[in-house]
Short mmCIF file of C-alpha atoms and ligand atoms in Angstrom, two decimals:
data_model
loop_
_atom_site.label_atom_id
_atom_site.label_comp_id
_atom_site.label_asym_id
_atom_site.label_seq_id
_atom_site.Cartn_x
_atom_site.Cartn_y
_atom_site.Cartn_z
CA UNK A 170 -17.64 -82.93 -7.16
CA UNK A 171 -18.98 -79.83 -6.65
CA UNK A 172 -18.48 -77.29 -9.35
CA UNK A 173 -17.34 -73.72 -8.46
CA UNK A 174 -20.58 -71.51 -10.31
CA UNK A 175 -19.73 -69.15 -13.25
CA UNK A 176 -20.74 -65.62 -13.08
CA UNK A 177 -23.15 -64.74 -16.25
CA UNK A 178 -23.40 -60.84 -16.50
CA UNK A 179 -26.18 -59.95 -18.37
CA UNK A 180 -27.15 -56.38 -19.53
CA UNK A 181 -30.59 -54.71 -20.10
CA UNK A 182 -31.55 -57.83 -17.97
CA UNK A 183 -35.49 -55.82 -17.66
CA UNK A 184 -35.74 -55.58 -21.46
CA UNK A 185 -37.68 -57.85 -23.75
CA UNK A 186 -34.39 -60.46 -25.19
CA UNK A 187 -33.36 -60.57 -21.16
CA UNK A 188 -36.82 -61.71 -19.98
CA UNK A 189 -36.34 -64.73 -22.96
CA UNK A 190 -32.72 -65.06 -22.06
CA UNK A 191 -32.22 -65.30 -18.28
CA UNK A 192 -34.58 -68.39 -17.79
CA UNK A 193 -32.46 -70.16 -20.17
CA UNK A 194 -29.61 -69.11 -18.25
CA UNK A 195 -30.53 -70.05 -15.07
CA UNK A 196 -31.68 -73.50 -16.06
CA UNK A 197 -28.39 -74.51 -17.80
CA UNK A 198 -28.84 -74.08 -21.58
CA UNK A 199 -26.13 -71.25 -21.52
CA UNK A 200 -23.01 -73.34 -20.17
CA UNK A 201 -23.89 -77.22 -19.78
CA UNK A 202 -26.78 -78.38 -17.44
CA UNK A 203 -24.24 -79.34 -15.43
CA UNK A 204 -23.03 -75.84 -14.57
CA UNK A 205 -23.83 -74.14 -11.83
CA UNK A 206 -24.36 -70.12 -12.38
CA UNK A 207 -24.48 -66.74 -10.86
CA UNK A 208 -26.39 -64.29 -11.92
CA UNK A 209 -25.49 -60.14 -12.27
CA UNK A 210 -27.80 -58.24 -13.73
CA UNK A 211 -27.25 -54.79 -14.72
CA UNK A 212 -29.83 -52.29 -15.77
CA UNK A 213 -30.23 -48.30 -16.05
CA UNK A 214 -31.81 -46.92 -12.61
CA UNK A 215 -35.45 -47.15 -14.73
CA UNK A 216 -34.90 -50.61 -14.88
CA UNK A 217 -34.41 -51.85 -11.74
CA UNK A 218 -37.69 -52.65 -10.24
CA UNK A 219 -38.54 -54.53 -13.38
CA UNK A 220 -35.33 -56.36 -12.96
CA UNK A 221 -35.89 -56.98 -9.56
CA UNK A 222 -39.25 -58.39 -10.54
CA UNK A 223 -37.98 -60.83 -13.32
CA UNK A 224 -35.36 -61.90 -10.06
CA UNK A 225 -38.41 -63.42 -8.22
CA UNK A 226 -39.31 -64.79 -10.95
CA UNK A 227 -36.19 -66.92 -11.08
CA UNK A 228 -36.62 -68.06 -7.89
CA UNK A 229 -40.11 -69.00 -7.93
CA UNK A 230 -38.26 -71.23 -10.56
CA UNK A 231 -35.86 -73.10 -7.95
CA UNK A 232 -33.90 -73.59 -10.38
CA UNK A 233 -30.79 -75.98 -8.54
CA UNK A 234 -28.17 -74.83 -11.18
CA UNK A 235 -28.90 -70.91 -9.90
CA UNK A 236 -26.27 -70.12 -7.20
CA UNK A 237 -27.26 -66.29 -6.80
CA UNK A 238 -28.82 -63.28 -8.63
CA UNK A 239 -27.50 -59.92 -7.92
CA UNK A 240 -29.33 -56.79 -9.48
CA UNK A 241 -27.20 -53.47 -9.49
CA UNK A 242 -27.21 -50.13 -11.82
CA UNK A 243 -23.57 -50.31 -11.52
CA UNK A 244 -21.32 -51.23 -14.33
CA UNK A 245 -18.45 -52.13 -12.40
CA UNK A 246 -20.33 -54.57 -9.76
CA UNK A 247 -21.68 -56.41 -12.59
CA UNK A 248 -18.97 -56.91 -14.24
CA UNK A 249 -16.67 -57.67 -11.06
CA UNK A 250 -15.70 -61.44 -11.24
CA UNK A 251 -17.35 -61.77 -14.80
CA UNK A 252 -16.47 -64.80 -16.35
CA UNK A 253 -18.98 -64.64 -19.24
CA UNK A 254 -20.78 -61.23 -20.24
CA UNK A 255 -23.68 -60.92 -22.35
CA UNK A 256 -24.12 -57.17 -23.44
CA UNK A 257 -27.62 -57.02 -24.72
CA UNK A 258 -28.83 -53.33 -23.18
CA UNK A 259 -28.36 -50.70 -25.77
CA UNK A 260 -30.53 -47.54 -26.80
CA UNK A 261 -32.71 -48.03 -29.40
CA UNK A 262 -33.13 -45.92 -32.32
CA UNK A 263 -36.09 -43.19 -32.09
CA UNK A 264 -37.22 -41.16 -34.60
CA UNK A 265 -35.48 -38.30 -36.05
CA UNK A 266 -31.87 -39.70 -34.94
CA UNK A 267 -29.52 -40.21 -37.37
CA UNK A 268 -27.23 -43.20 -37.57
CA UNK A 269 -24.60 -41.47 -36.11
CA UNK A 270 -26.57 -39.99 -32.99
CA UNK A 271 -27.04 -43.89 -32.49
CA UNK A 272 -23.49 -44.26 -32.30
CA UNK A 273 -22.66 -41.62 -30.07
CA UNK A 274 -25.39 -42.72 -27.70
CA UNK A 275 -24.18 -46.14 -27.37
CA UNK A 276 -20.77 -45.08 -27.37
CA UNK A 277 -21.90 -43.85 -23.99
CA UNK A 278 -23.06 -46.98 -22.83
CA UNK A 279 -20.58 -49.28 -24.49
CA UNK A 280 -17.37 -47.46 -23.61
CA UNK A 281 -18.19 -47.47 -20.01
CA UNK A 282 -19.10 -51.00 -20.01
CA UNK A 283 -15.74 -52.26 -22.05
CA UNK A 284 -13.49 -50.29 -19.03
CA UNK A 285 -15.70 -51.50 -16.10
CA UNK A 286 -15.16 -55.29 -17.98
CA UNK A 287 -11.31 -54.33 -18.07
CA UNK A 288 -10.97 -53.58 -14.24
CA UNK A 289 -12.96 -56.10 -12.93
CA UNK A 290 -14.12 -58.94 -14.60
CA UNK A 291 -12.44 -62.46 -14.27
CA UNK A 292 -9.17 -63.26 -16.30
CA UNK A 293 -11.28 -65.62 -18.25
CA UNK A 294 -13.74 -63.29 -19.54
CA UNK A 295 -15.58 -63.78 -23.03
CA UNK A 296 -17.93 -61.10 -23.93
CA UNK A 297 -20.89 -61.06 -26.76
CA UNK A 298 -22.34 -57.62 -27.50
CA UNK A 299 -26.34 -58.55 -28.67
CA UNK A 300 -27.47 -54.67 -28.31
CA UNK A 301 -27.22 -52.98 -31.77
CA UNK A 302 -25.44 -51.55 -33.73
CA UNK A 303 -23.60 -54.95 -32.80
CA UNK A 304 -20.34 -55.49 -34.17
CA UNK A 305 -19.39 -51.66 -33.71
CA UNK A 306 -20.68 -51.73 -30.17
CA UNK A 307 -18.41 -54.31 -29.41
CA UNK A 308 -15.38 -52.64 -30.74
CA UNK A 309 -16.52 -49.75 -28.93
CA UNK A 310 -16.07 -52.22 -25.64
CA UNK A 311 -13.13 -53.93 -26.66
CA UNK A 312 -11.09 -50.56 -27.51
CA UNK A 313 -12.20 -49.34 -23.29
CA UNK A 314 -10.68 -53.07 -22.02
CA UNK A 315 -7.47 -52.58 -23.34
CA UNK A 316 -6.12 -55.42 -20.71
CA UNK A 317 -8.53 -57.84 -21.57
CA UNK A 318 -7.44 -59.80 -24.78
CA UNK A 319 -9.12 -58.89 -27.98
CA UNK A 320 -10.54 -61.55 -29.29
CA UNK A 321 -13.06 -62.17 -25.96
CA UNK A 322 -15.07 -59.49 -27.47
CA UNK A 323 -17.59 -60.86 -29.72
CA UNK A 324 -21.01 -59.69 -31.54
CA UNK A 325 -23.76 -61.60 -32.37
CA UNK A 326 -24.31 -62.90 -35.63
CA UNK A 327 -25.89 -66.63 -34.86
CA UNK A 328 -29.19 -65.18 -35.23
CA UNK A 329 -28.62 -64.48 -38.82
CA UNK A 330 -26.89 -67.79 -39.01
CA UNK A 331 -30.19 -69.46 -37.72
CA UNK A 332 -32.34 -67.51 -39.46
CA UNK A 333 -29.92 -68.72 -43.25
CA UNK A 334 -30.44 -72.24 -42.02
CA UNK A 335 -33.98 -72.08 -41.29
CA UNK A 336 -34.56 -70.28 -45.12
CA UNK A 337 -32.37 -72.95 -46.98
CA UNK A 338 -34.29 -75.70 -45.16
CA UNK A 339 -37.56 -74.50 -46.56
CA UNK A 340 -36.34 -73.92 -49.81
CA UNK A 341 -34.34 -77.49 -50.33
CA UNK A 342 -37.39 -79.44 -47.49
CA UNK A 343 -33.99 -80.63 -46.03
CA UNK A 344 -33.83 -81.21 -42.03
CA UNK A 345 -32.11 -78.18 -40.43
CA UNK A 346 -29.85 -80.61 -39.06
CA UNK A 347 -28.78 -81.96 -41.79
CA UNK A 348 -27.66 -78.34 -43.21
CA UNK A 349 -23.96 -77.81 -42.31
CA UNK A 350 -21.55 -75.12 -43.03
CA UNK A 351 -23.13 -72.15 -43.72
CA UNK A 352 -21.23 -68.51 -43.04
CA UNK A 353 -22.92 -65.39 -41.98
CA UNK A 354 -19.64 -62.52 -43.53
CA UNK A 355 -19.26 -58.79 -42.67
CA UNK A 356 -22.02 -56.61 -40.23
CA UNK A 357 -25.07 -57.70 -38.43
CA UNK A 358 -27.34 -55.40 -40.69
CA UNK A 359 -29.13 -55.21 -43.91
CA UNK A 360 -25.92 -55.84 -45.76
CA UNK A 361 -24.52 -58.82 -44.05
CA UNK A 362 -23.55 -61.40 -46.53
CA UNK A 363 -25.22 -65.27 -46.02
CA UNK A 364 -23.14 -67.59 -48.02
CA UNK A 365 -23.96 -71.03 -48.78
CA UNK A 366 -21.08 -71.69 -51.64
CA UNK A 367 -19.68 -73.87 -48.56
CA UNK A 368 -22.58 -75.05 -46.81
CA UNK A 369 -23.64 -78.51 -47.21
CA UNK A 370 -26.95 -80.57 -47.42
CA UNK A 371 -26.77 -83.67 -46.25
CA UNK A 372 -23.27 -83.68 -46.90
CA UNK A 373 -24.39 -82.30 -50.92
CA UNK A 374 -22.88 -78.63 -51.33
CA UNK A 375 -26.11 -76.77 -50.38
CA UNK A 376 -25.35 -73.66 -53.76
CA UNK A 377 -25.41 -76.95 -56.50
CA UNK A 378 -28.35 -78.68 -54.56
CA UNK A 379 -30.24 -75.14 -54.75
CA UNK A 380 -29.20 -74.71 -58.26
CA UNK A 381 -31.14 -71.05 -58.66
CA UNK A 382 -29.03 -68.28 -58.33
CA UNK A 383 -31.61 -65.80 -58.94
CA UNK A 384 -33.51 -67.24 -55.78
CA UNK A 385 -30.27 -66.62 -53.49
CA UNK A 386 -29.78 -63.20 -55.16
CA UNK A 387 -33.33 -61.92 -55.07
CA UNK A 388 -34.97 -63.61 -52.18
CA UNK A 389 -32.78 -65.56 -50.08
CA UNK A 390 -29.88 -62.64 -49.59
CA UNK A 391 -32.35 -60.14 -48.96
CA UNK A 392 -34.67 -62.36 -46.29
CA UNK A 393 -32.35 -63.22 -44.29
CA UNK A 394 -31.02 -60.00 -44.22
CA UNK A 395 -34.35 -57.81 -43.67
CA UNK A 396 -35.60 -60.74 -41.11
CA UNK A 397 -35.35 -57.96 -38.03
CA UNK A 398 -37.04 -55.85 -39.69
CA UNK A 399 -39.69 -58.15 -41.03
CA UNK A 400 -40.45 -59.56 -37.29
CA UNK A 401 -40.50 -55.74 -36.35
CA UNK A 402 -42.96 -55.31 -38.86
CA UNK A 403 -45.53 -58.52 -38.38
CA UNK A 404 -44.73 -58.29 -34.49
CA UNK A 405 -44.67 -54.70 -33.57
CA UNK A 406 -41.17 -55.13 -31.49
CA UNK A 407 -37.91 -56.37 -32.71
CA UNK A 408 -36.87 -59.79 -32.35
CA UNK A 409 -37.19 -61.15 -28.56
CA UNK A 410 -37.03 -65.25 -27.94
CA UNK A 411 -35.06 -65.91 -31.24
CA UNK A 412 -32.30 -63.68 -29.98
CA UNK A 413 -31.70 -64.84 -26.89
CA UNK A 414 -31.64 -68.26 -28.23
CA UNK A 415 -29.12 -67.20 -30.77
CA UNK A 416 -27.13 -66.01 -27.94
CA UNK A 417 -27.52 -69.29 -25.78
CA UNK A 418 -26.26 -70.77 -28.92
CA UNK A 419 -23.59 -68.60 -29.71
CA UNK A 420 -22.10 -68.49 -25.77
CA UNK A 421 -23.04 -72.16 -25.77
CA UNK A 422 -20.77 -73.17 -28.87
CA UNK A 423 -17.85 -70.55 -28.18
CA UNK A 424 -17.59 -72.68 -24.36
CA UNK A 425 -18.08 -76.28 -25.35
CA UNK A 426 -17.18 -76.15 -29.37
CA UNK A 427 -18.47 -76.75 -32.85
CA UNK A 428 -19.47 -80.01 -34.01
CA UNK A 429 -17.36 -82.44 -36.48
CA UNK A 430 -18.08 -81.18 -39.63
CA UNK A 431 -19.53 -78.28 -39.27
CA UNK A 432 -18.65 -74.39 -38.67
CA UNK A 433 -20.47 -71.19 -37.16
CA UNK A 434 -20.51 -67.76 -37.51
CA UNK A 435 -19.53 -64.98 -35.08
CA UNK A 436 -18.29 -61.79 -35.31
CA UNK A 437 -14.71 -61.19 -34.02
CA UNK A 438 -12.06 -59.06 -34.18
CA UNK A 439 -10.12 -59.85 -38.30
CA UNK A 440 -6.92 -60.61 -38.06
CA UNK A 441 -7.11 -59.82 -41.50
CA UNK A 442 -8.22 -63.26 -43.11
CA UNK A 443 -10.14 -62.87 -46.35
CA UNK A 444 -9.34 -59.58 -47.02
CA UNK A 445 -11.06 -58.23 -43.93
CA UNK A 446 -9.15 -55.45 -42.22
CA UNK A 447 -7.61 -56.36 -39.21
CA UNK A 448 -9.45 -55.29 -36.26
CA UNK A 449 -12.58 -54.67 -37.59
CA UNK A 450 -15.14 -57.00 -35.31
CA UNK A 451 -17.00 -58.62 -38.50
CA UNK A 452 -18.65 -62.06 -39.08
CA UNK A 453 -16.53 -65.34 -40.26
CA UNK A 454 -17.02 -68.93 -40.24
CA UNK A 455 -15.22 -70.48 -37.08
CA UNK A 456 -15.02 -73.02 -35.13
CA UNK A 457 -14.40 -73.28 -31.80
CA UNK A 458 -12.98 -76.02 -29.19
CA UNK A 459 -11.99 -75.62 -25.98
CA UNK A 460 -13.35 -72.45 -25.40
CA UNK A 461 -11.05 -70.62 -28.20
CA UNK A 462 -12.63 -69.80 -31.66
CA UNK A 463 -10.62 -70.01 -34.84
CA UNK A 464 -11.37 -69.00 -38.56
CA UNK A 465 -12.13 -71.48 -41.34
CA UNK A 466 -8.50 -70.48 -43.41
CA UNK A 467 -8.79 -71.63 -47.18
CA UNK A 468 -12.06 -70.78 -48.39
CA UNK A 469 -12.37 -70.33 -51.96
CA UNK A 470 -14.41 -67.07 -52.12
CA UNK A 471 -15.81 -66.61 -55.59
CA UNK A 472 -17.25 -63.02 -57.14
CA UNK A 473 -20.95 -63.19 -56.38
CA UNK A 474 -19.39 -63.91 -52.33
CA UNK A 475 -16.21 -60.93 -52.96
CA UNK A 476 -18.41 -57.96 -53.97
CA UNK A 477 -21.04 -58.77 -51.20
CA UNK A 478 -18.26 -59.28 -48.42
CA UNK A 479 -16.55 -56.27 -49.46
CA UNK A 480 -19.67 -54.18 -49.25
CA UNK A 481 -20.50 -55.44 -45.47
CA UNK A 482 -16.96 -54.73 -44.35
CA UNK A 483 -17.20 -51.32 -46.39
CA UNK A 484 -20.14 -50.56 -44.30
CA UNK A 485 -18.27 -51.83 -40.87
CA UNK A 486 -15.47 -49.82 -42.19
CA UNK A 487 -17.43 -46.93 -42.02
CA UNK A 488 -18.97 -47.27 -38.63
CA UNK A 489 -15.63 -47.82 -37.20
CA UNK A 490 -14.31 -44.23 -38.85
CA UNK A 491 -17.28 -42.76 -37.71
CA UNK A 492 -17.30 -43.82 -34.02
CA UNK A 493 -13.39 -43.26 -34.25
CA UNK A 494 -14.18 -38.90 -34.84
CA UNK A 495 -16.72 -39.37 -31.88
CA UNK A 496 -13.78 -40.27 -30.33
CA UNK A 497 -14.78 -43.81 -28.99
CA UNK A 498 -11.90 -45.27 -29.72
N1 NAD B 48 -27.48 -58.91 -32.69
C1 NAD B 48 -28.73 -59.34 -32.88
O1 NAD B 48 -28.94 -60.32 -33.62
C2 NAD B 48 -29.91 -58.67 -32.23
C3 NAD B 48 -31.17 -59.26 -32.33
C4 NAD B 48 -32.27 -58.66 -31.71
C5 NAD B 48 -32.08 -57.48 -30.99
N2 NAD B 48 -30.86 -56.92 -30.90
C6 NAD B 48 -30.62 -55.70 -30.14
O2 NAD B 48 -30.58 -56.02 -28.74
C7 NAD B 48 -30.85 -54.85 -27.98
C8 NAD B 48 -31.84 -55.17 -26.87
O3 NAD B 48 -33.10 -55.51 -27.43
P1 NAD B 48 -34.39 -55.64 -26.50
O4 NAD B 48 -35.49 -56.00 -27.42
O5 NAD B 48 -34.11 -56.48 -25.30
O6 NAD B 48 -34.57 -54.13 -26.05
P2 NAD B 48 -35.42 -53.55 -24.84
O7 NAD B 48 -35.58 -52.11 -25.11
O8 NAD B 48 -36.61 -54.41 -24.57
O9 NAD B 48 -34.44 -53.74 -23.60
C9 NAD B 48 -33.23 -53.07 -23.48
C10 NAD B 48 -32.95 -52.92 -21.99
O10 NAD B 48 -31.67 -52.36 -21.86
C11 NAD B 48 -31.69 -51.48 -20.77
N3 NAD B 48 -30.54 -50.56 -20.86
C12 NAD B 48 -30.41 -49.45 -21.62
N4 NAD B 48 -29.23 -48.87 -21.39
C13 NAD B 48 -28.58 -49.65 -20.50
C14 NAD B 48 -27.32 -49.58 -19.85
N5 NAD B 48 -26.49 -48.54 -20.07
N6 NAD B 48 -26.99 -50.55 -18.98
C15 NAD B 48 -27.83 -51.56 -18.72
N7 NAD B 48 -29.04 -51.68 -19.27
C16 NAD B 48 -29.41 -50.74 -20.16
C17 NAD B 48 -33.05 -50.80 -20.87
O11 NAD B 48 -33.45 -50.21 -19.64
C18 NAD B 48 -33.94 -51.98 -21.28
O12 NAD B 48 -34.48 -52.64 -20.15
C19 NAD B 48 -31.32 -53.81 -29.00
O13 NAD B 48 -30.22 -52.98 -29.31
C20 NAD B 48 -31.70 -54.65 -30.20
O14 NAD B 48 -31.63 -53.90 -31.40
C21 NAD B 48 -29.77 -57.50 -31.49
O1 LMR B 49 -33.14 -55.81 -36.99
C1 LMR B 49 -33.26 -55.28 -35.89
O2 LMR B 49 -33.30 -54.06 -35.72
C2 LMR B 49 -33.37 -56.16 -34.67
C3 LMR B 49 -32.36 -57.24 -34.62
O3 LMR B 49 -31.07 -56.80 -34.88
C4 LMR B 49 -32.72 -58.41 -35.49
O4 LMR B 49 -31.91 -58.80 -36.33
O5 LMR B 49 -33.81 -58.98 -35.28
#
C-alpha cells in the first residue's frame, strides 16, 4: 500500500543543526523508514540560496522515502499542511544583548511562526521548538496557535537527556542501553535539573549503584548542564549533529512511543504535576504511545531533586513573566 507522505516543516533549514538534520529526515530516521516525507523548508530571505543549495543536495541523495522539497521565506507556506514542525531557526545571542533583548527578538520570530502554524498547518500537527531560549520559545508559539491544542507544542530537552545517559555510562562503564529511566526537570539551560533517583542500571537504581553524591552534585549536575557551552567552547560553534539527533529522537519517540520500561524527557506544557505551574512548557519524564505523551504520575521526589526542580521552574517562571510585559503572550 502506498502511504500518503507526511509534511516535515523544518526551520532555519540553511543553518548548521538543519544541514545535520534534514538528511536524516529525508532518509527515514525522523518517522519510520517506512514513511514517506515532504519536505518545507523555511528560512529568512539571507538564507535561501543556502537552502536551496542543501535542496540539491537531497536529491543528489535519491533518497525513495523523499516525496518533495519546497524552499520558501514564508511562514505560512511552510507551515500550510504541516503535520510535524521542527522549529530550529532562532537568533542567536550577540554580544552586548541582554537576556531579555533575546527574548524580544525571538518573540518576533516565534510569535509569527505559532499563528502561521495555527492557520494552516494540518489538524494533526506536533511541533518541537530546538532554537533557544527553548522552552519559552515554544510558549511563545503555542500562546499565537490558540486553535491548535496545547500540548503539540513541545521543546527540546532529549539532548540533555542523551547527554545524562552518556555521563552516567562513563561513570558506572554500564552500556547506554542498559541505562533506563532517567528525567531531564525544569528549562533547557544551565539550571535544568538531571535526575537519576529513578533511573535504572541494568535494572539496579542507577543513584545506589553510583553511590557518590558529591560526584552528582559537583560534577555530574553541572556537566550535563554546561555541555552547550563546553562543545561551544572546544568546537568554536554550538552543538550541530548531536542536536539534530536529539530531535530525530525526540520527534521519533513522541510518533512511535517509548519503550517497555523506560521513560523520556520533553518539555511540555505542566498541567501542574509535581508542583510545576500549569502552563509553563518545562521538562518531565513521559512516555509516549500512540503518538500522545503522558507524564510519569507518582514519583517520589526527594530534597536534593525539590530545591533543584524548583529553581529550573523559578527560572522558566521568570522567562515566562518577562516575555509576558513584552507582550508575547
Ligand atoms: N534545545 C537544544 O538542545 C539546542 C541544542 C543546540 C542548539 N540549539 C539552538 O538551535 C538554534 C539553531 O542552531 P544552529 O546552530 O542551527 O544555528 P545557525 O545560526 O547555524 O542556524 C540558524 C538558521 O536559522 C535561520 N533563521 C533565523 N531566523 C529565522 C526565521 N525567522 N525563520 C526561519 N529561519 C530563520 C538563519 O538564517 C540560520 O540559517 C539556536 O537557537 C541554538 O541555540 C538548541
Ligand atoms: O548551550 C547552547 O547555547 C547550545 C545548545 O542549547 C546546547 O545545549 O548545546
Amino acid at each position: 500500500m502506498t502511504r500518503t507522505p507526511v509534511n516535515v516543516t523544518v526551520t532555519g533549514a540553511a543553518g548548521q543543526i538543519g544541514y545535520a538534520l534534514l538528511f536524516r529526515i529525508a532518509s527515514g530516521h525522523l518517522l519510520g523508514a517506512d514513511v514517506p516525507v515532504k519536505l518545507r523548508l523555511l528560512e529568512i530571505p539571507q538564507g535561501l540560496k543556502a537552502a536551496e543549495g542543501t535542496a540539491m543536495e537531497l536529491d543528489d541523495c535519491a533518497f525513495p522515502l523523499l516525496r518533495g522539497i519546497e524552499i520558501t521565506d514564508d511562514p505560512n507556506v511552510a507551515f500550510d499542511g504541516a503535520n510535524v514542525a521542527l522549529l530550529v531557526g532562532a537568533r542567536p545571542r550577540t554580544k552586548g544583548m541582554e537576556r531579555g533583548d533575546l527574548l524580544e527578538a525571538n518573540g518576533g520570530i516565534f510569535k509569527p511562526q505559532g499563528k502561521a502554524i495555527n492557520d494552516h498547518a494540518a489538524d494533526d500537527v506536533k511541533v518541537l521548538v530546538v532554537g533557544n531560549p527553548a522552552n519559552t520559545n515554544a510558549l511563545i508559539a503555542q500562546a499565537a496557535a490558540p486553535d491548535v491544542p496545547a500540548e503539540r507544542f513541545t521543546a527540546m530537552t532529549r539532548l540533555d537527556h542523551n547527554r545524562a545517559i552518556s555521563q552516567l555510562a562513563a561513570k558506572t562503564g554500564a552500556a547506554v542501553s542498559d541505562i533506563k529511566k532517567l528525567t531531564i526537570w525544569g528549562n533547557h539551560s544551565a539550571t535544568q535539573y538531571p535526575d537519576i533517583f529513578h533511573a535504572e542500571i541494568a535494572g539496579k537504581n542507577a543513584a545506589e549503584a553510583v553511590n557518590d553524591e558529591v560526584w552528582l552534585a559537583d560534577t555530574f549536575i553541572p556537566t550535563v548542564a554546561k555541555r552547550g557551552a563546553a562543545i561551544i567552547e572546544a568546537r568554536g560553534a554550538s552543538s550541530a549533529a548531536s542536536a539534530a539527533n536529539a530531535a530525530i529522537d525526540h520527534v521519533h519517540t513522541w510518533v512511535n512511543g517509548t519503550a517497555e520500561g523506560d521513560w523520556t524527557s520533553m518539555g511540555i506544557p505542566s498541567d501542574g504535576s509535581y508542583g510545576v505551574p500549569e502552563g509553563l512548557i518545562s521538562s518531565f519524564p513521559v512516555t509516549c504511545e500512540g503518538g500522545a505523551y503522558k507524564i510519569v504520575q507518582g514519583l517520589d521526589i526527594n530534597e536534593f531533586s525539590r530545591t533543584r526542580i524548583d529553581a529550573s521552574v523559578q527560572e522558566l517562571a521568570e522567562e515566562r513573566d518577562a516575555v509576558r510585559g513584552l507582550g508575547l503572550l
